[in-house]
CSV table of C-alpha atoms in Angstrom, one decimal:
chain,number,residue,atom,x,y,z
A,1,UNK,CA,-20.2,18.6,32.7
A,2,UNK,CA,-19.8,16.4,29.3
A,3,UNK,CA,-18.5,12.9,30.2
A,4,UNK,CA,-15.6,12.2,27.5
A,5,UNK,CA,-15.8,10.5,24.1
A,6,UNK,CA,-14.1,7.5,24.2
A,7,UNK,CA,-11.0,7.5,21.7
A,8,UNK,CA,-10.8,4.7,19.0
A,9,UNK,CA,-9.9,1.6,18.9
A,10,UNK,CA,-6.3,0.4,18.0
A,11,UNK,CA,-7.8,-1.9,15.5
A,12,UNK,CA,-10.4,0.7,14.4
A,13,UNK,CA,-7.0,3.1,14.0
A,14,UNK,CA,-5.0,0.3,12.0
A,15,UNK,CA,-8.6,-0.2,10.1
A,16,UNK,CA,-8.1,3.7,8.9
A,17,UNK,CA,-4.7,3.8,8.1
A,18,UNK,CA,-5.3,0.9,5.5
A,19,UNK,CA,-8.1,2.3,4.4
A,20,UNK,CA,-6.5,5.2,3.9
A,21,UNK,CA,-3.5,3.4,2.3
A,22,UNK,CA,-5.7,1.7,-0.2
A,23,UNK,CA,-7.4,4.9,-1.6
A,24,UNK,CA,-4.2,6.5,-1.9
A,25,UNK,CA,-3.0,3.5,-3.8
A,26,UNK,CA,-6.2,3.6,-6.4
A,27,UNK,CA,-5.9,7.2,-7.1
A,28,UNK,CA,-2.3,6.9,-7.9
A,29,UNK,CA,-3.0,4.0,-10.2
A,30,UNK,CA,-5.7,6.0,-11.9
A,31,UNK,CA,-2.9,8.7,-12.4
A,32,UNK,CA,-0.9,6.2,-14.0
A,33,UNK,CA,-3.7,5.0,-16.5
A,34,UNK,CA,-4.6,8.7,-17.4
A,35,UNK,CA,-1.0,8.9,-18.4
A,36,UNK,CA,-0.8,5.4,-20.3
A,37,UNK,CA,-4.0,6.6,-21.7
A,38,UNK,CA,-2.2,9.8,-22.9
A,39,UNK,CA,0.3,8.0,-24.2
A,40,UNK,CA,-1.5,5.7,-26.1
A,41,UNK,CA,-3.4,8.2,-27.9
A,42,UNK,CA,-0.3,9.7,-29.2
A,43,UNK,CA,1.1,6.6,-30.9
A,44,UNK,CA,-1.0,3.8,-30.0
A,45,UNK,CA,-4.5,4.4,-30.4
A,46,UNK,CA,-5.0,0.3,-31.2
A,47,UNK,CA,-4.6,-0.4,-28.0
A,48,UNK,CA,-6.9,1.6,-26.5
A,49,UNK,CA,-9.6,0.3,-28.9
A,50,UNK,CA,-8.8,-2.9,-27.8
A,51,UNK,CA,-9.1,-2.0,-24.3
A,52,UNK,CA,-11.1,0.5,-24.2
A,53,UNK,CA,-11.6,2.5,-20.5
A,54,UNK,CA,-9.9,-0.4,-19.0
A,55,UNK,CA,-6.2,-0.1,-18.9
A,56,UNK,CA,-5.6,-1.3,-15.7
A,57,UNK,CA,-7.5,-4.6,-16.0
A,58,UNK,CA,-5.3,-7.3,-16.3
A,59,UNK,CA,-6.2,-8.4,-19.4
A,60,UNK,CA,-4.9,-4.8,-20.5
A,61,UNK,CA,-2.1,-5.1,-18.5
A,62,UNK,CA,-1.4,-8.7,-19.2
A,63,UNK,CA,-1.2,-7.7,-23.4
A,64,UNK,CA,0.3,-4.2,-23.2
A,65,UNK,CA,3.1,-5.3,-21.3
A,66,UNK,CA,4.4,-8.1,-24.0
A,67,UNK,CA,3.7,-5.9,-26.7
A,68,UNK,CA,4.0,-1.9,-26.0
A,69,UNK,CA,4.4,-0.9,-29.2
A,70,UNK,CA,2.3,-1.1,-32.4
A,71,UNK,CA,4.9,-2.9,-34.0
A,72,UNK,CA,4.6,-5.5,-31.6
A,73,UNK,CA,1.1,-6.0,-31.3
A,74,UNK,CA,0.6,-6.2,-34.7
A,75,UNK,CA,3.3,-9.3,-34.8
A,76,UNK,CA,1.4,-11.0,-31.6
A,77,UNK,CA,-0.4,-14.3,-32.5
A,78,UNK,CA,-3.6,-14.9,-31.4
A,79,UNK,CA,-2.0,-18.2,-29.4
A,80,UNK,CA,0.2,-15.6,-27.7
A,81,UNK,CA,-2.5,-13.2,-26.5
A,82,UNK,CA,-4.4,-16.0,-25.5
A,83,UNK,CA,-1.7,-17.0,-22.9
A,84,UNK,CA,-1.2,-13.9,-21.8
A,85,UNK,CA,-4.8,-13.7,-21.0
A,86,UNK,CA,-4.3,-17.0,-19.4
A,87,UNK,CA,-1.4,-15.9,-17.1
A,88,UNK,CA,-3.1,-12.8,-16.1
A,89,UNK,CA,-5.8,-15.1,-15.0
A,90,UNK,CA,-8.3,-15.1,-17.5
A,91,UNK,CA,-10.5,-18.4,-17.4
A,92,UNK,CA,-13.6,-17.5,-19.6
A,93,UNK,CA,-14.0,-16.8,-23.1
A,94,UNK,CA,-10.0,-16.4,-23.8
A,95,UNK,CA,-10.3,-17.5,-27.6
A,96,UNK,CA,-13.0,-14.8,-28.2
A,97,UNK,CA,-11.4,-12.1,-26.6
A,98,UNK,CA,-7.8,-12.8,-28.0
A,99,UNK,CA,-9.2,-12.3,-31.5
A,100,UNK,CA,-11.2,-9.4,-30.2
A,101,UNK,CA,-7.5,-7.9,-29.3
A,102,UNK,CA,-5.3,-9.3,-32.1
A,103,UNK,CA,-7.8,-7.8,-34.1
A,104,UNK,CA,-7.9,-4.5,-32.7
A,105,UNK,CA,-4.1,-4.5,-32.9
A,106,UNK,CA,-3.9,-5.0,-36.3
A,107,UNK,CA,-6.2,-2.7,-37.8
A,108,UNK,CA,-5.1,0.5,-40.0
A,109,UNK,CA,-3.4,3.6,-37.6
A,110,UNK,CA,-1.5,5.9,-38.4
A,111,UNK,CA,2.6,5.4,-37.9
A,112,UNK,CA,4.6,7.9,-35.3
A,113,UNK,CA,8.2,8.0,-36.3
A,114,UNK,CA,10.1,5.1,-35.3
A,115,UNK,CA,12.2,6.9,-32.3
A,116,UNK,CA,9.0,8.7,-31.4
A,117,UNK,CA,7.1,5.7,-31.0
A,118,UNK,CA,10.0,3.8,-29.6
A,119,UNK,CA,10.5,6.6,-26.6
A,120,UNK,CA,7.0,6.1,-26.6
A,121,UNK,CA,7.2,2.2,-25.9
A,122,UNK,CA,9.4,2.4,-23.1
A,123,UNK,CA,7.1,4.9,-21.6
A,124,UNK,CA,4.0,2.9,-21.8
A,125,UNK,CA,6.0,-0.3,-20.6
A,126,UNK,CA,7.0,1.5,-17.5
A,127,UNK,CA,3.7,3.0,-17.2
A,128,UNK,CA,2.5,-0.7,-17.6
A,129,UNK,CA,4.4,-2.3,-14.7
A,130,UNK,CA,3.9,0.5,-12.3
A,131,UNK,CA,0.1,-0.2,-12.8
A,132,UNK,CA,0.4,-4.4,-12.9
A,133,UNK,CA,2.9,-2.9,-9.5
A,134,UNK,CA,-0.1,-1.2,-7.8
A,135,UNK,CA,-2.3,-3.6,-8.5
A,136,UNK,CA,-0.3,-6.2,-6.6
A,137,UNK,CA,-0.8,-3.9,-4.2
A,138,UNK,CA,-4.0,-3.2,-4.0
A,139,UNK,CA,-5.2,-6.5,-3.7
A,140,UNK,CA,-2.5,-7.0,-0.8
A,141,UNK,CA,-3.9,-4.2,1.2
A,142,UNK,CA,-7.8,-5.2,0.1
A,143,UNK,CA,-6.6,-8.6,2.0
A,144,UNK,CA,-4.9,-7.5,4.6
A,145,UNK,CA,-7.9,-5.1,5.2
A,146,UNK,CA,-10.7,-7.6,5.1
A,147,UNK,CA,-8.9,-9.3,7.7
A,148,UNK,CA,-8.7,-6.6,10.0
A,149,UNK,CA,-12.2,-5.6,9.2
A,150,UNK,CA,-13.6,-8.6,10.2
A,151,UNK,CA,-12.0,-8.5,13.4
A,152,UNK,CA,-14.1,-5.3,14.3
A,153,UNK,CA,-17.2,-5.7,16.2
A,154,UNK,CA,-19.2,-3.0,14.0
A,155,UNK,CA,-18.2,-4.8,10.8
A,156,UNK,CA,-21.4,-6.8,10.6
A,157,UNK,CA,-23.6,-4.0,11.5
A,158,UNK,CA,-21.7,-2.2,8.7
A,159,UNK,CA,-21.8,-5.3,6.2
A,160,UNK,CA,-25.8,-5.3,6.6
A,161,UNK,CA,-25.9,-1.6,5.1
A,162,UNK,CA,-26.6,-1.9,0.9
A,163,UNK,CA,-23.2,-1.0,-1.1
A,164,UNK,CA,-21.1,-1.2,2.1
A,165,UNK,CA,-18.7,-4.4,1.7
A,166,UNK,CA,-15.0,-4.4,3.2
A,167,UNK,CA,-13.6,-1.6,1.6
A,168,UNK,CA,-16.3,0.8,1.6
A,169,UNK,CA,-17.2,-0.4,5.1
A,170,UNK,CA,-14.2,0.2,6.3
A,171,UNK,CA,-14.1,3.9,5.0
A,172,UNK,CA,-17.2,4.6,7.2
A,173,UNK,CA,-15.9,3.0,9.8
């Protein structure tokens, strides 16, 4: 006596999987920043006072991945954080916040032994470029998502709701 539920969409189905894709995709990146974090507060602690919560921002990533050790980022110039910045796509206030970092990165921390912090290094340097990696990817998938999105005929309806933009919107879908 119940007429049947119609099934979803093909594009509503492709619409979940990358949806689903992308959230996988952030909480492994956060996995890898918890352990960059880690790491960092074992030999590094500079760094995250330069950077703070943010370790996957690119201005984080864009620094830490030139200069993984303390060694190194005490040795950076301001001119070469500032280009780094730059590259990582930086536009505003790149003079201010270079000196903000070089600063950071040269202030007084206590030393690790030199193989200890060198097996440390090449830790956070492949922690680094699996996080600038998922980034990449994340902002693929955020694309590829908004167009797919927009192709539904429930995205404006969902786009109207506060909070809801592509991603989000697409979750509820």
């Amino acid at each position: 006596n119940h007429r049947p539920v119609a099934g979803d969409s093909d594009l509503a189905e492709a619409i979940k999987l990358l949806a689903r894709h992308h959230q996988s995709y952030v909480w492994e990146r956060q996995r890898h920043v918890n352990r960059l974090r880690n790491a960092l507060r074992e030999f590094y602690p500079n760094a995250l006072e330069a950077f703070g919560t943010e370790l996957a921002d690119r201005d984080a990533v864009a620094v830490l991945s030139i200069a993984p050790t303390p060694e190194l980022g005490r040795r950076l110039s301001r001119s070469k954080i500032a280009s780094a910045l730059r590259r990582a796509g930086r536009q505003r206030n790149v003079e201010s916040r270079a000196e903000k970092i070089q600063a950071s990165l040269r202030s007084d921390q206590l030393q690790a032994s030199v193989t200890v912090t060198r097996a440390y290094g090449t830790i956070a340097s492949s922690l680094v470029s699996l996080i600038a990696g998922l980034n990449e990817q994340i902002a693929g998938l955020e694309e590829e998502l908004e167009e797919a999105f927009d192709d539904h005929p429930d995205a404006k309806i969902l786009r109207s709701l506060p909070g809801l933009g592509t991603v989000l919107g697409a979750r509820v879908l």
